[in-house]
Amino acid sequence: MQRNAVDPRLTTASIATNILSGLCLMAEERGIACGHWFAGLPLARAQVDDAAVRVSYRQASRVVQRALRDLPDADVGLCLGRQQTTANFGLLGLAMMTARTFGDAVAIGLQYSPVSGSLMDLELDASDPAALALVASPRAPEEAILPFLCEELFASTLMLCRGLVGPSFRPLRLELAYPAPAYAQEYEALFECEVRFGMPRNRKLVDPAWLPRRLPAWNPVSAQQALALCRAQMPRGPASGEIVAAVRQLLRARLHENPGLGDIAAELHLTERTLRRQLVAAGSGFRLLHDEVRSERARELLRAGDLPIAQVGASVGFRDAREFRRAFKRWTGRTPSAMRGGS
């Protein structure tokens, strides 16, 4: 009998950790320990505050489930979402804020939504000339966390929109594909519009008249710079699987120590044999990943141009500068000096 294939959208590590970080901060503000939320995952509490870390939907949803069991608030998603500001969206918020119009900002937000760490798939439905709809679809049928996912998404995007065009912004209607919770009145108080539960899809409908609204912070130069930074943060090529991403993240954090397979396996609470087997199953290997991460970091440091080449080598785990030069030439076909000089 053949096993059912796992949807790769659930296991590829392509999601930024913004939401997980927000949940951890919420717990810590309430004096609630959250380290155990990451038990059994190749992920730790400290990592979710790292902007470079990416997790899979399966990992993120497991943390969310554990968080919802521990946090006392029934409306955790609304609480987390309404805390957001344009600044909380980082580079994406800056790119949207410096766009020419609200419509341009919305298009940027959708195009670069992976940068924000959204746990739902988003699309814009403009088929109705009287109402523009932001449609949010769950990646997996998890009824237990669907209210949280919708609350966080629609509340945070509401605060983002109000940050862009002012506090008078409100949707035409909010439609949600789950039954009304006991605190349903909190939705209407926050969104200031009609809210319908038990609908076919999760949608926030907006008056198209908002789209041509000019944004006060529009700046063509800043907009280009922010968009370039957003593009740089977008996933490139096939996303890594969970175990590959975890090993890459741990290697990058400890490069200067030149960690071995045993060191990384211990961090992941695995035996060396198990880690090696999992990496092979993912189409990779420890040495290959180690070299990839060292090569990437060395190129970053060389292009920055601040450190001597010997120190760049030490930063990626080489005690001998000559050994680093040989390895770098093997990785890239170029010498460190040529890479730095751009020749």
Coordinates of C-alpha atoms in Angstrom, one line a residue:
M1 CA 0.0 0.0 0.0
Q2 CA 1.4 3.4 -1.0
R3 CA 1.4 6.1 1.6
N4 CA -0.5 9.3 1.0
A5 CA 1.8 12.0 -0.2
V6 CA 2.2 15.0 2.1
D7 CA 1.3 18.3 0.5
P8 CA 4.6 20.0 0.1
R9 CA 3.0 23.4 0.9
L10 CA 2.6 22.1 4.5
T11 CA 6.2 20.9 4.9
T12 CA 8.4 23.3 3.1
A13 CA 10.1 25.9 5.3
S14 CA 9.0 29.1 3.6
I15 CA 7.1 31.0 6.3
A16 CA 8.5 33.9 8.3
T17 CA 8.1 33.6 12.1
N18 CA 6.3 36.9 12.7
I19 CA 3.1 35.3 14.1
L20 CA 5.0 32.8 16.3
S21 CA 7.1 35.6 17.7
G22 CA 4.0 37.6 18.5
L23 CA 2.4 34.7 20.3
C24 CA 5.6 34.2 22.4
L25 CA 5.8 37.8 23.3
M26 CA 2.1 37.8 24.3
A27 CA 2.7 34.8 26.5
E28 CA 5.7 36.3 28.2
E29 CA 3.9 39.5 28.9
R30 CA 1.4 37.4 30.8
G31 CA 4.0 35.4 32.6
I32 CA 3.3 32.2 30.7
A33 CA 6.1 29.9 29.7
C34 CA 6.2 29.1 26.0
G35 CA 9.4 27.1 25.5
H36 CA 7.4 23.8 25.5
W37 CA 5.4 25.0 22.5
F38 CA 8.5 23.9 20.4
A39 CA 8.9 20.4 21.9
G40 CA 9.5 17.8 19.3
L41 CA 10.2 20.4 16.6
P42 CA 13.6 21.4 15.1
L43 CA 12.9 24.9 16.3
A44 CA 13.5 26.8 19.6
R45 CA 11.9 29.8 21.2
A46 CA 14.9 32.0 20.5
Q47 CA 14.8 31.2 16.7
V48 CA 11.4 32.7 16.1
D49 CA 12.8 36.2 16.9
D50 CA 15.3 35.7 14.0
A51 CA 14.2 37.4 10.8
A52 CA 16.2 35.0 8.7
V53 CA 14.4 31.9 10.1
R54 CA 11.7 30.2 8.1
V55 CA 9.4 27.4 9.2
S56 CA 6.9 25.1 7.6
Y57 CA 3.1 25.5 7.9
R58 CA 3.0 22.2 9.8
Q59 CA 5.5 23.5 12.4
A60 CA 3.8 26.8 12.7
S61 CA 0.3 25.3 13.1
R62 CA 1.5 23.0 15.8
V63 CA 3.0 26.0 17.8
V64 CA -0.3 27.9 17.3
Q65 CA -2.3 25.0 18.6
R66 CA -0.2 24.8 21.8
A67 CA -0.3 28.5 22.2
L68 CA -4.1 28.6 22.0
R69 CA -4.3 26.0 24.8
D70 CA -2.1 28.0 27.1
L71 CA -3.2 31.6 26.5
P72 CA -6.2 32.7 28.6
D73 CA -7.7 35.0 26.0
A74 CA -10.5 33.6 23.9
D75 CA -9.9 36.2 21.2
V76 CA -6.1 35.6 20.9
G77 CA -6.1 36.4 17.1
L78 CA -8.0 39.6 17.5
C79 CA -5.7 40.6 20.4
L80 CA -2.5 39.9 18.4
G81 CA -3.8 41.5 15.2
R82 CA -5.0 44.7 16.7
Q83 CA -1.6 45.3 18.2
Q84 CA 0.0 45.6 14.8
T85 CA 1.1 48.8 13.2
T86 CA 2.6 49.6 9.8
A87 CA 6.0 49.4 11.4
N88 CA 5.3 45.9 12.6
F89 CA 5.2 44.8 9.0
G90 CA 8.8 45.8 8.6
L91 CA 10.1 46.2 5.0
L92 CA 6.7 45.2 3.6
G93 CA 5.0 47.9 5.7
L94 CA 7.6 50.5 4.5
A95 CA 7.1 49.4 0.8
M96 CA 3.3 49.8 1.2
M97 CA 3.5 53.1 3.0
T98 CA 5.7 54.7 0.4
A99 CA 3.5 53.5 -2.5
R100 CA 1.7 56.1 -4.6
T101 CA -1.9 55.0 -3.9
F102 CA -3.8 52.7 -1.5
G103 CA -4.5 50.4 -4.5
D104 CA -0.7 50.2 -5.3
A105 CA -0.1 49.4 -1.6
V106 CA -2.6 46.6 -1.7
A107 CA -1.0 45.1 -4.8
I108 CA 2.4 45.2 -3.1
G109 CA 1.0 43.6 0.1
L110 CA -0.4 40.7 -1.9
Q111 CA 2.7 40.2 -4.1
Y112 CA 5.1 40.1 -1.1
S113 CA 2.8 38.5 1.4
P114 CA 5.3 35.7 2.1
V115 CA 7.6 38.3 3.7
S116 CA 4.9 39.0 6.4
G117 CA 4.7 35.4 7.5
S118 CA 1.0 34.8 6.7
L119 CA -0.3 31.3 7.4
M120 CA -3.1 31.6 4.9
D121 CA -3.1 31.8 1.1
L122 CA -4.4 35.2 -0.1
E123 CA -5.9 36.4 -3.3
L124 CA -7.8 39.5 -4.4
D125 CA -11.2 39.1 -6.0
A126 CA -12.2 42.1 -8.1
S127 CA -15.1 40.4 -9.9
D128 CA -17.7 42.6 -8.2
P129 CA -17.3 46.2 -9.2
A130 CA -19.0 47.3 -6.0
A131 CA -16.7 45.5 -3.6
L132 CA -13.1 44.4 -3.7
A133 CA -12.6 41.2 -1.7
L134 CA -9.5 40.0 0.1
V135 CA -10.0 36.2 0.2
A136 CA -8.1 34.1 2.7
S137 CA -7.9 30.3 2.3
P138 CA -6.5 27.9 5.0
R139 CA -3.7 25.6 3.7
A140 CA -5.1 22.7 5.7
P141 CA -8.6 21.9 7.1
E142 CA -7.8 22.7 10.8
E143 CA -11.0 23.9 12.3
A144 CA -9.4 24.4 15.8
I145 CA -7.1 27.2 14.6
L146 CA -9.1 28.7 11.7
P147 CA -10.7 31.4 13.9
F148 CA -7.3 32.4 15.1
L149 CA -5.8 32.5 11.6
C150 CA -8.6 34.7 10.3
E151 CA -8.7 37.0 13.3
E152 CA -5.0 37.6 13.2
L153 CA -4.9 38.1 9.4
F154 CA -8.0 40.4 9.1
A155 CA -7.3 42.4 12.2
S156 CA -3.6 43.0 11.4
T157 CA -4.5 44.0 7.8
L158 CA -7.2 46.3 9.1
M159 CA -4.6 48.1 11.4
L160 CA -2.2 48.2 8.4
C161 CA -4.9 49.8 6.2
R162 CA -5.8 52.3 8.9
G163 CA -2.1 53.2 9.2
L164 CA -1.9 53.8 5.5
V165 CA -5.1 55.9 4.9
G166 CA -6.2 56.9 8.4
P167 CA -8.5 55.7 11.2
S168 CA -11.7 56.3 9.1
F169 CA -10.9 53.2 7.1
R170 CA -13.4 50.4 7.6
P171 CA -14.4 47.4 5.4
L172 CA -17.8 47.0 3.9
R173 CA -18.3 43.6 5.3
L174 CA -16.4 40.7 6.9
E175 CA -17.4 37.1 6.0
L176 CA -16.1 34.1 7.9
A177 CA -16.4 30.4 7.2
Y178 CA -16.9 29.3 10.8
P179 CA -19.6 29.7 13.4
A180 CA -19.9 32.8 15.5
P181 CA -17.7 32.6 18.7
A182 CA -19.0 33.7 22.1
Y183 CA -17.1 36.9 21.7
A184 CA -18.5 37.8 18.3
Q185 CA -19.3 41.3 19.4
E186 CA -15.6 42.0 19.5
Y187 CA -15.4 41.6 15.8
E188 CA -18.0 44.3 15.1
A189 CA -16.4 46.6 17.7
L190 CA -13.0 46.3 16.0
F191 CA -13.9 46.2 12.3
E192 CA -16.9 48.6 12.6
C193 CA -18.8 46.8 9.8
E194 CA -21.2 44.0 9.3
V195 CA -19.8 40.6 10.2
R196 CA -21.3 37.4 8.8
F197 CA -20.3 33.9 10.1
G198 CA -20.9 30.5 8.6
M199 CA -20.2 31.8 5.1
P200 CA -18.6 29.8 2.2
R201 CA -15.3 31.7 2.2
N202 CA -13.2 34.0 4.5
R203 CA -13.4 37.4 2.9
K204 CA -12.9 41.1 3.8
L205 CA -14.8 43.3 1.4
V206 CA -13.6 46.9 0.8
D207 CA -15.1 49.8 -1.1
P208 CA -13.1 50.2 -4.4
A209 CA -13.4 54.0 -3.9
W210 CA -10.4 53.6 -1.5
L211 CA -8.1 52.3 -4.2
P212 CA -7.1 55.7 -5.8
R213 CA -6.5 57.4 -2.5
R214 CA -3.1 59.0 -2.5
L215 CA -0.9 58.0 0.4
P216 CA 0.7 60.8 2.4
A217 CA 4.1 59.1 2.7
W218 CA 4.5 58.4 -1.0
N219 CA 8.1 58.7 -2.1
P220 CA 9.3 57.1 -5.4
V221 CA 12.9 56.7 -4.3
S222 CA 12.1 55.1 -0.9
A223 CA 9.4 53.0 -2.6
Q224 CA 12.0 51.5 -5.1
Q225 CA 14.5 50.9 -2.3
A226 CA 11.8 49.2 -0.1
L227 CA 10.6 47.0 -2.9
A228 CA 14.1 45.9 -3.7
L229 CA 14.6 44.8 -0.1
C230 CA 11.2 43.0 -0.2
R231 CA 12.3 41.1 -3.4
A232 CA 15.5 40.1 -1.7
Q233 CA 13.5 38.5 1.2
M234 CA 11.2 36.5 -1.1
P235 CA 11.8 32.8 -1.4
R236 CA 14.1 31.9 -4.2
G237 CA 13.9 28.6 -6.0
P238 CA 12.5 25.5 -4.3
A239 CA 11.9 26.0 -0.6
S240 CA 13.7 23.8 1.8
G241 CA 12.0 21.0 3.7
E242 CA 11.7 21.2 7.5
I243 CA 14.9 19.2 8.4
V244 CA 17.0 20.9 5.8
A245 CA 15.9 24.4 6.9
A246 CA 16.5 23.5 10.6
V247 CA 20.1 22.3 9.9
R248 CA 20.8 25.4 7.7
Q249 CA 19.6 27.7 10.5
L250 CA 21.7 26.0 13.2
L251 CA 24.8 25.9 11.0
R252 CA 24.5 29.6 10.2
A253 CA 24.2 30.5 13.9
R254 CA 27.3 28.5 14.7
L255 CA 29.5 28.8 11.6
H256 CA 32.5 30.2 13.5
E257 CA 32.6 27.1 15.6
N258 CA 32.7 24.8 12.6
P259 CA 30.1 22.4 14.0
G260 CA 30.0 18.8 13.0
L261 CA 27.2 16.5 12.3
G262 CA 27.1 15.3 15.9
D263 CA 26.9 18.9 17.2
I264 CA 23.9 19.7 15.0
A265 CA 22.2 16.4 15.7
A266 CA 22.5 17.0 19.4
E267 CA 20.9 20.5 19.0
L268 CA 18.0 18.7 17.2
H269 CA 17.7 15.9 19.8
L270 CA 18.5 13.4 17.1
T271 CA 21.2 10.7 16.7
E272 CA 23.8 11.3 14.0
R273 CA 22.4 8.3 12.1
T274 CA 18.9 9.6 12.2
L275 CA 19.9 13.1 11.1
R276 CA 22.0 11.7 8.3
R277 CA 19.1 9.5 7.1
Q278 CA 16.6 12.4 7.2
L279 CA 18.9 14.6 5.2
V280 CA 19.4 11.9 2.6
A281 CA 15.6 11.4 2.4
A282 CA 15.3 15.2 1.8
G283 CA 17.8 14.9 -1.1
S284 CA 20.6 16.6 0.8
G285 CA 23.6 15.9 3.1
F286 CA 25.3 17.5 6.0
R287 CA 28.6 18.3 4.2
L288 CA 26.7 19.8 1.2
L289 CA 24.6 22.0 3.5
H290 CA 27.7 23.0 5.6
D291 CA 29.5 24.1 2.4
E292 CA 26.5 26.0 1.1
V293 CA 26.0 27.9 4.3
R294 CA 29.7 28.7 4.6
S295 CA 29.8 29.9 1.0
E296 CA 26.8 32.1 1.3
R297 CA 28.0 33.7 4.5
A298 CA 31.5 34.2 3.2
R299 CA 30.2 35.9 0.0
E300 CA 28.1 38.2 2.2
L301 CA 31.1 39.2 4.3
L302 CA 33.4 39.7 1.3
R303 CA 30.9 41.9 -0.5
A304 CA 30.4 44.0 2.7
G305 CA 34.2 44.6 2.4
D306 CA 34.8 45.3 6.1
L307 CA 36.8 42.3 7.3
P308 CA 40.2 41.0 6.2
I309 CA 40.0 37.8 4.2
A310 CA 41.5 35.8 7.1
Q311 CA 38.9 37.0 9.4
V312 CA 36.1 36.2 6.9
G313 CA 37.5 32.6 6.9
A314 CA 37.5 32.5 10.7
S315 CA 33.9 33.7 10.7
V316 CA 32.8 30.7 8.7
G317 CA 34.9 28.2 10.6
F318 CA 38.4 28.1 9.1
R319 CA 41.4 28.5 11.3
D320 CA 43.8 28.6 8.3
A321 CA 43.4 31.4 5.8
R322 CA 44.9 29.2 3.0
E323 CA 42.5 26.5 3.7
F324 CA 39.6 29.0 3.4
R325 CA 41.0 30.3 0.1
R326 CA 41.1 26.8 -1.4
A327 CA 37.6 26.0 -0.1
F328 CA 36.2 29.2 -1.4
K329 CA 37.7 28.6 -4.9
R330 CA 36.2 25.1 -4.9
W331 CA 32.8 26.5 -3.9
T332 CA 32.6 29.4 -6.3
G333 CA 35.3 29.1 -8.9
R334 CA 36.8 32.4 -7.8
T335 CA 39.2 33.5 -5.1
P336 CA 38.0 35.6 -2.1
S337 CA 40.0 38.6 -3.4
A338 CA 38.3 38.4 -6.8
M339 CA 34.9 38.1 -5.2
R340 CA 35.7 41.2 -3.1
G341 CA 37.0 43.2 -6.0
G342 CA 34.1 42.2 -8.2
S343 CA 36.4 41.1 -11.0

